[in-house]
Coordinates of C-alpha atoms in Angstrom, one line a residue:
Chain A
M1 CA 2.8 -3.8 72.6
R2 CA -0.5 -3.1 70.9
R3 CA 0.9 0.0 69.4
I4 CA 3.8 -1.9 67.9
F5 CA 1.4 -4.6 66.6
F6 CA -0.8 -2.0 64.8
S7 CA 2.3 -0.2 63.4
V8 CA 3.5 -3.5 61.9
L9 CA 0.0 -4.1 60.5
L10 CA 0.0 -0.6 58.9
V11 CA 3.4 -1.1 57.4
F12 CA 2.3 -4.5 56.1
A13 CA -0.9 -3.1 54.6
F14 CA 1.1 -0.3 52.9
I15 CA 3.6 -2.8 51.4
Q16 CA 0.7 -5.0 50.2
A17 CA -1.0 -1.9 48.6
Q18 CA 2.2 -1.0 46.8
A19 CA 2.8 -4.6 45.6
A20 CA -0.8 -4.8 44.3
E21 CA -0.6 -1.4 42.5
R22 CA -2.0 -1.8 39.1
K23 CA -1.1 0.5 36.3
E24 CA -2.7 0.7 32.9
I25 CA -0.6 1.4 29.9
H26 CA -2.5 2.8 26.9
I27 CA -1.3 2.5 23.3
L28 CA -3.0 4.0 20.3
S29 CA -1.8 2.3 17.1
V30 CA -2.2 2.8 13.4
N31 CA -1.0 0.8 10.4
D32 CA -0.8 1.2 6.6
V33 CA -2.1 4.7 6.7
H34 CA -0.7 5.2 3.2
A35 CA -0.8 9.0 3.5
K36 CA -4.6 9.3 4.2
V37 CA -3.9 12.8 5.4
E38 CA -7.6 13.7 5.1
N39 CA -8.3 11.7 8.3
F40 CA -5.6 13.3 10.4
P41 CA -7.7 16.0 11.9
Q42 CA -10.0 13.3 13.3
L43 CA -7.0 11.2 14.4
A44 CA -5.5 14.2 16.2
A45 CA -8.8 14.8 18.0
I46 CA -8.9 11.2 19.1
V47 CA -5.4 11.5 20.5
D48 CA -6.2 14.8 22.2
S49 CA -9.2 13.2 23.9
L50 CA -7.2 10.1 25.0
R51 CA -4.3 12.2 26.3
A52 CA -6.7 14.3 28.4
I53 CA -7.4 11.1 30.3
D54 CA -4.0 9.6 30.1
P55 CA -1.2 12.0 29.3
Q56 CA 1.2 9.1 29.0
L57 CA -0.6 7.6 26.0
L58 CA 1.8 6.0 23.6
V59 CA 1.0 6.5 19.8
M60 CA 2.7 4.1 17.4
S61 CA 2.6 3.2 13.7
A62 CA 3.2 -0.2 12.3
G63 CA 4.5 1.2 9.0
D64 CA 3.5 2.1 5.4
N65 CA 2.9 5.7 6.5
R66 CA 3.4 6.8 2.9
T67 CA 2.6 5.9 -0.7
G68 CA -1.0 6.2 -1.9
N69 CA -1.5 10.0 -2.0
P70 CA 0.3 12.4 -4.3
V71 CA -0.3 15.2 -1.8
N72 CA 2.2 13.3 0.3
D73 CA 4.3 11.4 -2.2
Q74 CA 4.9 14.2 -4.6
Y75 CA 5.8 16.7 -2.0
E76 CA 9.3 18.0 -1.8
P77 CA 10.9 16.5 0.3
A78 CA 8.8 13.4 -0.5
A79 CA 6.5 12.1 2.3
Y80 CA 7.1 15.3 4.4
P81 CA 3.4 16.0 5.0
M82 CA 3.0 12.7 6.8
V83 CA 6.1 13.4 8.9
A84 CA 4.8 16.8 9.8
L85 CA 1.3 15.4 10.7
M86 CA 2.8 12.6 12.8
N87 CA 5.1 15.1 14.5
I88 CA 2.3 17.5 15.4
I89 CA 0.2 14.6 16.8
G90 CA 3.1 13.4 18.8
F91 CA 3.8 9.9 17.6
D92 CA 6.1 8.0 19.9
C93 CA 7.5 5.6 17.3
S94 CA 7.0 3.9 13.9
T95 CA 8.4 0.9 12.3
F96 CA 9.3 0.6 8.6
G97 CA 6.7 -0.7 6.2
N98 CA 7.9 -1.9 2.8
H99 CA 6.6 1.4 1.3
E100 CA 8.8 3.5 3.6
F101 CA 11.5 2.4 1.1
D102 CA 9.6 4.0 -1.8
S103 CA 11.2 7.2 -0.6
R104 CA 14.5 5.7 -1.8
Q105 CA 17.6 5.8 0.4
A106 CA 18.1 9.5 0.5
G107 CA 14.4 10.2 0.9
L108 CA 14.1 7.7 3.8
A109 CA 17.1 9.2 5.5
K110 CA 15.4 12.6 5.2
V111 CA 12.1 11.3 6.5
I112 CA 13.8 9.9 9.6
S113 CA 15.9 13.1 10.2
L114 CA 12.7 15.2 10.0
S115 CA 10.7 13.0 12.3
N116 CA 10.4 13.8 16.0
F117 CA 10.0 10.1 16.8
P118 CA 12.3 7.1 16.3
H119 CA 11.9 4.6 13.5
V120 CA 12.4 1.2 15.0
C121 CA 13.2 -1.7 12.8
A122 CA 15.6 -4.3 13.9
N123 CA 16.0 -6.3 10.7
V124 CA 17.1 -3.4 8.5
H125 CA 20.8 -2.6 8.3
P126 CA 21.6 0.3 6.1
D127 CA 25.1 1.1 5.0
P128 CA 26.3 3.9 7.3
S129 CA 27.0 6.1 4.2
L130 CA 23.3 6.3 3.6
G131 CA 22.6 8.2 6.7
I132 CA 19.5 6.1 7.5
H133 CA 19.3 6.1 11.3
N134 CA 16.7 3.5 12.3
M135 CA 16.9 2.0 15.7
P136 CA 16.3 -1.7 16.4
Y137 CA 14.2 -1.0 19.5
V138 CA 13.1 1.7 21.9
I139 CA 12.3 1.5 25.6
F140 CA 9.7 3.7 27.1
N141 CA 9.5 4.3 30.8
I142 CA 6.1 5.0 32.3
D143 CA 5.9 5.4 36.1
G144 CA 8.8 3.0 36.5
I145 CA 7.4 0.4 34.1
S146 CA 9.7 -0.3 31.2
I147 CA 8.1 -0.9 27.8
G148 CA 10.3 -2.4 25.1
V149 CA 9.2 -1.9 21.5
L150 CA 11.1 -4.0 18.8
G151 CA 10.3 -3.3 15.1
V152 CA 10.4 -5.6 12.1
V153 CA 9.5 -5.3 8.4
Q154 CA 8.4 -8.0 6.0
L155 CA 10.7 -9.6 3.5
G156 CA 9.5 -11.1 0.2
T157 CA 10.8 -14.1 -1.7
R158 CA 14.0 -12.3 -2.6
G159 CA 14.7 -11.5 1.0
L160 CA 13.9 -7.8 0.4
P161 CA 10.8 -5.8 1.3
D162 CA 8.2 -5.4 -1.4
T163 CA 9.6 -2.3 -3.1
H164 CA 11.7 -1.6 -6.2
P165 CA 15.1 -3.3 -5.7
D166 CA 16.9 -0.1 -6.5
N167 CA 15.3 1.5 -3.5
V168 CA 17.1 -0.9 -1.1
K169 CA 20.6 -1.0 -2.6
S170 CA 23.2 -0.9 0.1
I171 CA 20.7 -2.0 2.7
R172 CA 21.0 -5.4 4.3
F173 CA 18.0 -7.3 5.6
S174 CA 18.0 -10.1 8.2
P175 CA 15.3 -12.7 8.5
V176 CA 12.5 -11.6 10.8
A177 CA 12.4 -14.6 13.2
E178 CA 16.2 -14.8 13.5
T179 CA 16.3 -11.1 14.3
I180 CA 13.6 -11.3 17.0
K181 CA 15.5 -14.2 18.6
E182 CA 18.6 -12.0 18.8
Y183 CA 16.6 -9.6 20.9
E184 CA 15.3 -12.1 23.4
W185 CA 17.5 -10.3 26.0
L186 CA 15.3 -7.2 25.5
A187 CA 12.2 -9.1 26.6
K188 CA 14.0 -10.1 29.8
K189 CA 15.0 -6.6 30.5
C190 CA 11.6 -5.0 30.0
D191 CA 8.3 -5.3 32.0
V192 CA 6.2 -5.0 28.9
N193 CA 7.2 -6.2 25.4
I194 CA 5.7 -5.0 22.2
L195 CA 6.5 -6.1 18.7
L196 CA 5.8 -3.3 16.2
S197 CA 5.5 -5.5 13.1
H198 CA 5.0 -4.9 9.4
I199 CA 5.0 -8.6 8.4
G200 CA 1.4 -9.4 8.0
Y201 CA -1.3 -11.1 10.1
E202 CA -0.4 -14.7 9.4
D203 CA 3.2 -14.2 10.2
D204 CA 2.3 -12.3 13.3
V205 CA 0.4 -15.4 14.5
K206 CA 3.4 -17.6 13.7
I207 CA 5.7 -15.2 15.6
S208 CA 3.4 -15.3 18.6
A209 CA 3.8 -19.1 18.7
Q210 CA 7.6 -18.8 18.4
F211 CA 7.9 -15.9 20.9
P212 CA 5.0 -16.0 23.2
Y213 CA 6.7 -13.7 25.7
Y214 CA 5.5 -10.7 23.7
D215 CA 2.5 -9.0 25.4
L216 CA 1.4 -7.3 22.2
I217 CA 2.0 -7.4 18.5
I218 CA 0.9 -4.3 16.7
G219 CA 0.6 -5.5 13.2
G220 CA 0.4 -4.2 9.6
H221 CA 1.0 -5.0 6.0
T222 CA -1.9 -7.2 5.2
H223 CA -4.6 -4.6 6.0
T224 CA -6.4 -7.1 8.1
Q225 CA -9.3 -5.8 10.1
L226 CA -9.2 -7.4 13.5
K227 CA -12.1 -6.6 15.8
G228 CA -10.1 -5.0 18.6
G229 CA -7.5 -7.7 18.8
E230 CA -7.0 -11.4 18.9
V231 CA -5.1 -13.4 21.4
H232 CA -2.9 -16.2 19.9
N233 CA -0.5 -18.1 22.2
G234 CA -1.2 -15.6 24.9
V235 CA -0.1 -12.7 22.7
L236 CA -2.5 -9.9 21.8
I237 CA -2.4 -9.1 18.0
T238 CA -3.9 -6.0 16.5
Q239 CA -4.3 -4.6 13.0
N240 CA -6.7 -2.5 10.9
V241 CA -7.5 -2.1 7.3
N242 CA -5.5 0.5 5.5
K243 CA -6.0 4.3 5.0
L244 CA -6.8 5.2 8.6
E245 CA -10.4 4.0 8.7
R246 CA -9.8 2.8 12.2
V247 CA -7.2 2.9 15.0
T248 CA -6.7 0.5 17.9
L249 CA -6.6 1.5 21.5
T250 CA -4.9 -1.2 23.5
T251 CA -4.8 -1.3 27.3
L252 CA -2.2 -3.4 29.1
I253 CA -2.7 -3.8 32.8
V254 CA 0.6 -4.1 34.6
E255 CA 1.0 -5.4 38.1
D256 CA 4.3 -6.2 39.9
G257 CA 6.2 -5.6 36.7
K258 CA 4.1 -8.0 34.6
V259 CA 1.2 -7.7 32.2
V260 CA -1.8 -9.3 33.9
G261 CA -4.5 -8.2 31.6
K262 CA -4.9 -6.8 28.1
E263 CA -7.7 -5.6 25.8
A264 CA -8.0 -3.8 22.5
K265 CA -10.8 -1.9 20.9
N266 CA -11.2 -0.1 17.5
I267 CA -12.0 3.5 17.2
E268 CA -13.6 4.7 14.0
V269 CA -11.6 7.6 12.5
A270 CA -13.3 9.0 9.4
D271 CA -16.7 9.5 11.2
Y272 CA -15.2 10.8 14.4
P273 CA -17.3 13.8 15.5
A274 CA -14.4 16.1 16.3
K275 CA -11.5 17.5 14.3
N276 CA -8.3 19.2 15.5
K277 CA -8.5 22.6 13.8
V278 CA -4.7 23.1 13.6
V279 CA -4.2 19.8 12.0
E280 CA -7.1 20.4 9.6
E281 CA -5.4 23.7 8.5
L282 CA -2.1 21.9 8.0
V283 CA -3.8 19.3 5.8
R284 CA -5.4 22.0 3.8
Y285 CA -2.0 23.7 3.4
F286 CA -0.4 20.5 2.1
S287 CA -3.3 19.8 -0.2
E288 CA -3.0 23.1 -1.9
N289 CA 0.8 22.8 -2.4
E290 CA 2.4 24.5 -5.3
V291 CA 4.4 21.3 -6.2
F292 CA 1.4 20.1 -8.3
K293 CA 1.8 23.2 -10.5
R294 CA 5.3 22.3 -11.3
V295 CA 5.8 22.4 -15.1
I296 CA 7.4 19.2 -16.3
A297 CA 7.0 19.4 -20.1
H298 CA 5.4 21.2 -23.0
A299 CA 2.8 19.8 -25.4
D300 CA 3.2 21.5 -28.7
N301 CA -0.4 20.8 -29.7
A302 CA -3.6 20.0 -27.9
F303 CA -4.7 16.4 -27.4
V304 CA -8.1 16.4 -29.0
N305 CA -9.4 13.0 -27.9
T306 CA -8.7 10.2 -25.5
E307 CA -6.9 8.1 -28.1
E308 CA -4.1 10.7 -28.5
L309 CA -3.9 10.8 -24.7
G310 CA -4.0 7.1 -24.4
V311 CA -1.2 6.6 -26.9
F312 CA 0.9 9.2 -25.1
M313 CA 0.4 7.4 -21.8
C314 CA 1.3 4.1 -23.4
D315 CA 4.4 5.5 -25.0
A316 CA 5.4 6.9 -21.6
I317 CA 5.3 3.6 -19.7
R318 CA 6.7 1.7 -22.7
S319 CA 9.7 4.1 -22.6
E320 CA 10.2 4.0 -18.9
G321 CA 9.6 0.3 -18.7
D322 CA 12.0 -0.3 -21.6
A323 CA 9.3 -2.5 -23.2
D324 CA 8.4 -3.6 -26.7
F325 CA 4.7 -2.6 -26.4
S326 CA 2.3 -1.2 -23.9
V327 CA -1.5 -1.2 -23.4
W328 CA -3.9 1.1 -21.6
N329 CA -7.6 0.6 -21.0
V330 CA -9.9 3.4 -22.3
G331 CA -11.5 4.0 -18.9
G332 CA -8.0 4.6 -17.4
V333 CA -7.6 7.8 -19.5
R334 CA -9.5 10.2 -17.3
L335 CA -9.4 13.3 -19.5
D336 CA -11.3 13.6 -22.8
S337 CA -8.9 16.2 -24.1
L338 CA -6.1 18.4 -23.0
E339 CA -5.0 21.8 -24.2
G340 CA -1.6 22.3 -25.6
G341 CA 1.0 24.1 -23.6
D342 CA 2.5 23.5 -20.2
M343 CA 2.1 20.1 -18.7
T344 CA 2.3 20.0 -14.9
V345 CA 2.4 17.3 -12.2
N346 CA -1.3 18.0 -11.7
T347 CA -2.0 17.3 -15.4
V348 CA -0.6 13.8 -15.1
L349 CA -2.4 13.1 -11.8
Q350 CA -5.7 14.2 -13.4
L351 CA -5.0 12.0 -16.4
D352 CA -3.9 9.0 -14.3
P353 CA -5.4 9.4 -10.8
F354 CA -5.8 5.8 -9.7
G355 CA -2.3 5.1 -8.3
N356 CA -2.1 2.1 -10.5
K357 CA 1.0 0.0 -10.6
C358 CA 2.9 -0.9 -13.8
V359 CA 3.1 -4.6 -14.5
E360 CA 5.6 -6.2 -16.9
L361 CA 4.8 -9.3 -18.8
K362 CA 6.4 -11.5 -21.4
M363 CA 3.8 -12.3 -24.0
T364 CA 3.7 -13.9 -27.3
G365 CA 2.1 -12.1 -30.2
A366 CA -0.8 -14.5 -30.0
E367 CA -1.2 -13.8 -26.2
L368 CA -1.1 -10.1 -26.8
H369 CA -3.7 -10.4 -29.5
D370 CA -6.0 -12.4 -27.2
M371 CA -5.4 -10.0 -24.3
M372 CA -6.6 -7.1 -26.4
L373 CA -9.8 -9.0 -27.2
S374 CA -10.2 -9.9 -23.5
I375 CA -9.9 -6.3 -22.4
Y376 CA -12.4 -5.3 -25.0
K377 CA -14.8 -7.9 -23.7
N378 CA -14.3 -7.0 -20.0
D379 CA -14.0 -3.2 -20.3
D380 CA -17.5 -2.4 -21.6
K381 CA -16.6 -3.2 -25.2
R382 CA -14.0 -0.4 -25.4
F383 CA -10.9 -1.4 -27.4
P384 CA -7.7 -0.6 -25.5
Y385 CA -5.1 1.9 -26.6
T386 CA -1.5 0.8 -27.4
S387 CA 1.8 2.4 -27.7
S388 CA 2.4 4.2 -31.0
N389 CA 4.5 1.4 -32.4
I390 CA 1.5 -0.9 -32.8
R391 CA -1.4 -0.4 -35.1
S392 CA -4.6 -2.4 -34.2
T393 CA -7.0 -3.0 -37.1
V394 CA -10.4 -4.1 -35.7
Y395 CA -13.1 -5.7 -37.8
L396 CA -16.5 -5.7 -36.2
D397 CA -19.0 -8.4 -36.8
P398 CA -21.4 -7.1 -39.6
V399 CA -24.4 -8.6 -37.7
D400 CA -23.5 -7.7 -34.2
S401 CA -21.2 -4.7 -34.2
S402 CA -20.4 -5.2 -30.5
K403 CA -18.5 -8.3 -31.4
I404 CA -15.0 -8.3 -32.9
Q405 CA -14.8 -10.6 -35.9
R406 CA -11.1 -10.2 -36.5
L407 CA -8.2 -8.3 -35.0
E408 CA -4.8 -7.6 -36.7
L409 CA -1.9 -6.2 -34.8
R410 CA 0.9 -4.7 -36.9
D411 CA 4.2 -3.2 -35.8
A412 CA 5.6 0.2 -36.9
N413 CA 6.7 -1.3 -40.2
G414 CA 3.2 -2.6 -41.0
K415 CA 4.1 -6.2 -40.4
L416 CA 1.8 -8.5 -38.5
L417 CA 3.2 -9.3 -35.0
K418 CA 4.6 -12.8 -34.9
K419 CA 2.3 -15.1 -33.0
S420 CA 5.0 -17.1 -31.4
K421 CA 7.5 -14.4 -30.8
V422 CA 7.8 -13.3 -27.1
Y423 CA 7.5 -9.5 -26.5
K424 CA 8.0 -7.5 -23.3
V425 CA 4.7 -5.8 -22.6
V426 CA 3.9 -3.3 -19.9
A427 CA 0.4 -2.3 -18.7
N428 CA -1.3 -1.0 -15.6
N429 CA -2.6 -3.5 -13.0
Y430 CA -6.2 -2.9 -14.0
V431 CA -5.5 -4.1 -17.5
T432 CA -3.7 -7.2 -16.4
S433 CA -6.4 -8.0 -13.9
I434 CA -9.2 -7.9 -16.5
N435 CA -7.3 -10.0 -19.0
D436 CA -8.8 -13.5 -18.7
A437 CA -7.3 -14.9 -21.9
P438 CA -4.8 -17.7 -21.2
H439 CA -1.2 -16.6 -21.1
N440 CA 2.0 -18.2 -19.8
D441 CA 3.5 -15.3 -17.9
A442 CA 1.3 -13.8 -15.2
G443 CA 3.6 -10.8 -15.0
V444 CA 5.4 -9.0 -12.2
D445 CA 4.9 -5.7 -10.4
M446 CA 7.5 -3.2 -11.5
N447 CA 7.1 -1.4 -8.2
R448 CA 6.5 1.8 -10.0
L449 CA 3.2 3.7 -10.3
T450 CA 2.2 4.4 -13.9
S451 CA 1.7 8.1 -13.0
D452 CA 5.2 8.3 -11.7
M453 CA 6.5 6.8 -14.9
I454 CA 4.5 9.3 -17.0
I455 CA 6.0 12.2 -14.9
S456 CA 9.5 10.8 -15.3
F457 CA 9.0 10.4 -19.1
L458 CA 7.8 14.0 -19.4
E459 CA 10.7 15.3 -17.4
K460 CA 13.1 13.6 -19.7
T461 CA 11.3 14.3 -23.0
K462 CA 10.4 17.9 -22.2
K463 CA 8.4 18.4 -25.4
I464 CA 5.6 16.2 -26.9
D465 CA 3.3 16.3 -29.8
Y466 CA 0.5 13.8 -30.3
K467 CA -1.5 15.7 -32.8
G468 CA -3.2 13.2 -35.1
V469 CA -1.5 10.2 -33.5
T470 CA -3.7 7.1 -33.6
C471 CA -3.1 3.4 -32.7
Q472 CA -6.3 1.8 -34.0
R473 CA -8.6 1.6 -36.9
I474 CA -12.1 0.1 -36.4
F475 CA -14.2 -1.1 -39.3
K476 CA -17.4 -3.0 -39.7
A477 CA -16.5 -6.2 -41.6
Q478 CA -18.1 -7.0 -44.9
R479 CA -20.7 -9.8 -44.8
Chain B
M1 CA 1.2 -16.3 -9.0
K2 CA -1.6 -18.5 -8.1
V3 CA -4.2 -17.5 -5.6
F4 CA -7.8 -18.6 -4.8
V5 CA -10.9 -16.5 -4.7
N6 CA -14.0 -18.2 -3.4
E7 CA -12.0 -21.5 -3.8
K8 CA -11.5 -20.8 -7.6
E9 CA -7.9 -20.6 -8.7
V10 CA -6.9 -17.4 -10.4
S11 CA -3.6 -16.3 -11.8
V12 CA -2.3 -12.8 -11.0
F13 CA 1.0 -11.0 -11.4
A14 CA 3.6 -11.3 -8.7
G15 CA 3.0 -8.4 -6.3
A16 CA -0.7 -8.3 -6.9
C17 CA -3.2 -7.1 -4.3
A18 CA -6.6 -8.4 -3.3
K19 CA -8.4 -6.2 -5.8
D20 CA -6.4 -7.6 -8.8
A21 CA -7.4 -11.1 -7.9
V22 CA -11.0 -10.2 -7.3
R23 CA -11.2 -8.4 -10.7
Q24 CA -9.7 -11.4 -12.4
F25 CA -12.1 -13.7 -10.6
L26 CA -15.1 -11.5 -11.6
C27 CA -14.0 -11.5 -15.2
Q28 CA -13.6 -15.3 -15.2
C29 CA -17.1 -15.6 -13.8
G30 CA -18.5 -13.3 -16.5
E31 CA -19.2 -10.6 -14.0
D32 CA -18.4 -6.9 -14.2
A33 CA -14.8 -6.2 -13.0
G34 CA -15.8 -2.7 -12.2
A35 CA -18.2 -3.9 -9.5
L36 CA -15.3 -4.4 -7.1
S37 CA -16.6 -1.9 -4.6
A38 CA -19.8 -3.9 -4.2
F39 CA -17.9 -6.7 -2.5
V40 CA -16.2 -7.1 0.9
I41 CA -13.0 -9.1 0.8
Y42 CA -12.1 -11.6 3.6
D43 CA -8.9 -13.5 4.3
S44 CA -9.0 -17.3 5.0
Y45 CA -9.5 -16.5 8.7
G46 CA -12.7 -14.6 8.1
H47 CA -11.1 -11.2 8.6
E48 CA -12.1 -8.3 6.3
I49 CA -9.0 -7.1 4.4
G50 CA -8.5 -4.0 2.3
E51 CA -8.6 -4.2 -1.5
D52 CA -5.0 -3.1 -1.5
S53 CA -4.0 -5.9 0.8
P54 CA -0.9 -7.7 -0.7
L55 CA -1.3 -11.3 -1.7
R56 CA 1.0 -14.3 -1.4
E57 CA 1.3 -17.4 -3.6
N58 CA -1.5 -19.8 -2.8
Q59 CA -3.4 -17.4 -0.6
S60 CA -7.1 -17.9 -0.3
I61 CA -9.5 -15.0 -0.1
R62 CA -13.3 -14.8 -0.2
I63 CA -15.6 -12.2 -1.4
E64 CA -19.2 -11.5 -0.5
K65 CA -21.6 -8.8 -1.6
A66 CA -21.5 -5.9 0.7
K67 CA -24.6 -5.4 2.8

């Protein structure tokens, strides 16, 4: 009898132990990396260290893996370096950020096909003809624990992600909250539920209120630095600033098929004391890529000063932007001169290295006039360059030559620009952000980098000659 | 679009990032727009955000001199 009693006790203790078994799920997440390939050797070392402790570590990206580094974006095929690096590290999944669509439809299809990990995004529905094979969700299984990961991407005011509209033709997008609701069944099916979200911190908080059954929202898009993570409505939300400064290690404690504890902490990447040598070599290989040496046009003569270069850059974005006029800040022309001959991708990236966006504005002649004066005032008294179809005549104050007494803007026929006529003007976002003169139209992002527009202009034009081209005459006015 | 920097309304282009708004704010205050890197940018919840963080209409951000 005693033997039977102790046997029952043993069996009961065993069942209790099984029932109380706790399992930790570890997830390393990145967001808005924007092709900061230089930090990948450190990231790889971090993943290696963590996998030495937990070989079942999950590594995920909340999107915007590309756009921000010509080493990646100008590669052929575009964005391949990031794919290769994420493959070698062993990412388990990524969602789409709005910048994944900068690859355009064929480019995105290529990125996905080359990736060893799924791209999960439930509110993106490409036409089948595009060959873009995203999945709405993925389920991981770790020691019998099911982990469901649903992906979503932000939609702007037009119901499209923030990218050039041409990049998302033939792709349908469904509203984020509606989409998440459609996948409520997934939450019931899985022990752990993760939303891999590229919708921004504020919207992540709103989603946590609407769908508090999520255990974790791995966030992106707004580059919000959360210290570890924050819990809202019982949901742990994480996100880091962009460009791989930090990653987040999240631990979910699972017991009896439910998450009973969660914590997140940041790991600094750039200063991490170890680097994976193989990944370091791969980054070096990509950085020295021949693609930058690709000849795209020929300059018949040298550019002997920044004005000739500035006018050329203005003409390029004016042409690509189909605008009436364009403006460029002097400080934005990063070469003092340029030899004639072959112009390469690298030439353009040296000339315009900042990754600036092109902005389109509707401005009256009077507003353009005032913008030029404002840029002069706010850009260390350097008068901006314009496209070759405007001539600026600047009269400096005879007493204080740092002040502009009068400015005349004339068109290619020598006529003064009409003050009340509305013109389409393009400029880089630095120019528009330092223009504090009143103007009616604040402008709109064209979703194109100025450097890309210059490259495109040169590829079409093939030969250029800006010898002696000028856009401005500067005089000291008479007393 | 209209956003707020340190509670001051600034107008930036649709699709602008935090750095565009901060530069516009600095210009309107008579400060050097090139001094962007001297500041840390925070969202309305007090979280640090990157200078390339996209902005929305009526969003409020705050800047402080970096320590």
